[in-house]
């Protein structure tokens, strides 16, 4: 091919800082800037707005509130949230919206709106909610079919485990821009993981049908679950103003406000009793698990359910009673965050493994080993039988790779030195993350493939690129399938006009679902191109200029045709370049475009019996973490983290490595320094980088390695690969359990996560 192709590297431009975020889009003349007015109480009523200081401002355009909308309710599952609150449920809830001529004036004017309130007393913790019977759902239970009968040598351990929330801290804050055009059409540019839901919620807000709303998403500066449902609210406010004013409007949240008013990872509170044998084998687990849903339901139900689906993590639990319930508190409505409740479930059992080890004076590694899912012990508490289970191999391989036994001895020796200012700890934990959306209907996706007569290709799917590399991975899978060099494939922006009725890019399944759909579309075109290639092979000349000579390629010949090195070959000596073949197709009216729809097969769950096969497969892995703790300051350092992940046949090891390390570090922050503290009036006191500490480059493991466990068995998924986005987040828990090991605090009945410096010092004193 002579013509040089300059492809826009959709994913790599992202890492080079070239992405145009919503707020980087150049404003049109007269564009309106919006900013929300936020409640300054956590519970009560808005009695009145006073706009006297606002309306006289030359930059003021308009003010919107609940009175401006008929149907003041939205939500991703049930519409229980107001777009504008009259009855306030949390500090920082959106009660009004300022439209102004400049970004700065919109922010200033929003703060100048005077609000008169009738105040009530808020509920700010799960414990308080339990006491006041304030819940967002009834109790959900997974109960083992066979009741546990006590044994005389039972060892019972009871306790409580408090798990904190987490701020997403995406670099790009929530943002939307809406262009109103003739014919009552809205074009919405949104920083969302879920364009289809933005379309639906904006329709609800404006009463404009879905068909007249287009949502386009370029790339996100991070989502991490925080833009799965909650981007829709911001977009809807923007849509309202745009329709009312018939102008282009944008709404970009500042960091501090985004921090205060958007949902976080759910805090959890577990009350448990575990019964084990004297050797540490789990016999029975009873846990009452409460999540802090905040004020509204949002995605709390599937998040709680995923929490319950992951209390087993890598370990077989023969008898169980797992009860889950969502507390309703006067805090922001908590939402999806990497792991989607899974980490809060898995952290419980990993903490228990450590406690059991310390109670029985066994190495917790040994306790984990005997409890791992293994032969004849492969059924989860929700009835799914694990296929192709390599957990025992992964753990033992990693123990070897990380020289577990000799490191254990070394740590013992180091800790026996009373003059040292450091205490060392080590822990090996695992992850077994179920892949599929737990709501079955979300496990579908579609793709559009356009092949152009110069031998290049456009691919478009419902997947959102948010830094995880999904567009690169889809492109790589297409490139392998078509035998085309990747620069021939151009990934188009996600847009509801090309891909409608999509699911959020979430549940780690972005590549699984969208690459599968792209291959289904590709196969349809490939079949037509094989007919064409076969037809040419029957002619003497290497061209086909007469449509009537087009023949169907017989099955035995299909097997021989190869798409490789930007060519098509395999029948005799005929080699046709992809460009030649595609241009021939165009000239002979053979369609070069197609559409594919994919749905995940064989997944189901019976809500009555709480049993089924909710996951297509599991992504698994393990990590060995070594920490040291300063005895005087409580400071922790992660000395070493060695990870072994089973990602089937990884689509791209480099991308996956980035995801694994990123997830581990993000989880390390969750279990150590990231703490959300509310004032008694419900205001989030830790709402900026000065008071809320995410890991920085100095906090990451000093020695950090990722290896892949070879596994070719995952034929259930595209290209035998496995999803990577969330599963390794669960590995960060090992930082917590390694600290438990160092502090030897497993005999205490009440523990809390994160291990901040203060929390650690409490255990040391
Ligand atoms: N990686 C980056 N860089 N940025 C993100 O926002 N989100 C995570 C994970 N990795 C995220 C990320 C979450 S919560 C999910 S569900 C997956 O990516 C979503 O993308 P995928 O399905 O393509 O893996
Ligand atoms: N994961 C992420 N997002 C979701 C899920 C899930 O399992 N279910 C509904 N939204
Ligand atoms: Mo991820 S929490 O499923 O967006």
Short mmCIF file of C-alpha atoms and ligand atoms in Angstrom, two decimals, residues 193 224-226 228 336-340 466 505-508 726, ligand 3:
data_model
loop_
_atom_site.label_atom_id
_atom_site.label_comp_id
_atom_site.label_asym_id
_atom_site.label_seq_id
_atom_site.Cartn_x
_atom_site.Cartn_y
_atom_site.Cartn_z
CA UNK A 193 -19.70 5.86 31.30
CA UNK A 224 -13.95 4.40 38.07
CA UNK A 225 -17.69 3.83 38.41
CA UNK A 226 -18.37 7.41 39.50
CA UNK A 228 -21.88 5.17 35.62
CA UNK A 336 -20.52 2.34 41.70
CA UNK A 337 -16.79 2.30 42.39
CA UNK A 338 -14.30 -0.17 40.94
CA UNK A 339 -15.27 -3.57 42.29
CA UNK A 340 -18.91 -2.54 42.78
CA UNK A 466 -11.74 6.28 30.26
CA UNK A 505 -18.89 0.62 30.20
CA UNK A 506 -18.66 -1.04 33.57
CA UNK A 507 -18.48 -4.39 35.34
CA UNK A 508 -15.05 -4.74 33.67
CA UNK A 726 -11.87 -4.40 38.59
MO1 LIG B 3 -17.00 -0.06 37.23
S1 LIG B 3 -17.44 0.25 39.21
O1 LIG B 3 -18.19 -1.33 37.05
O2 LIG B 3 -17.64 1.32 36.51
#
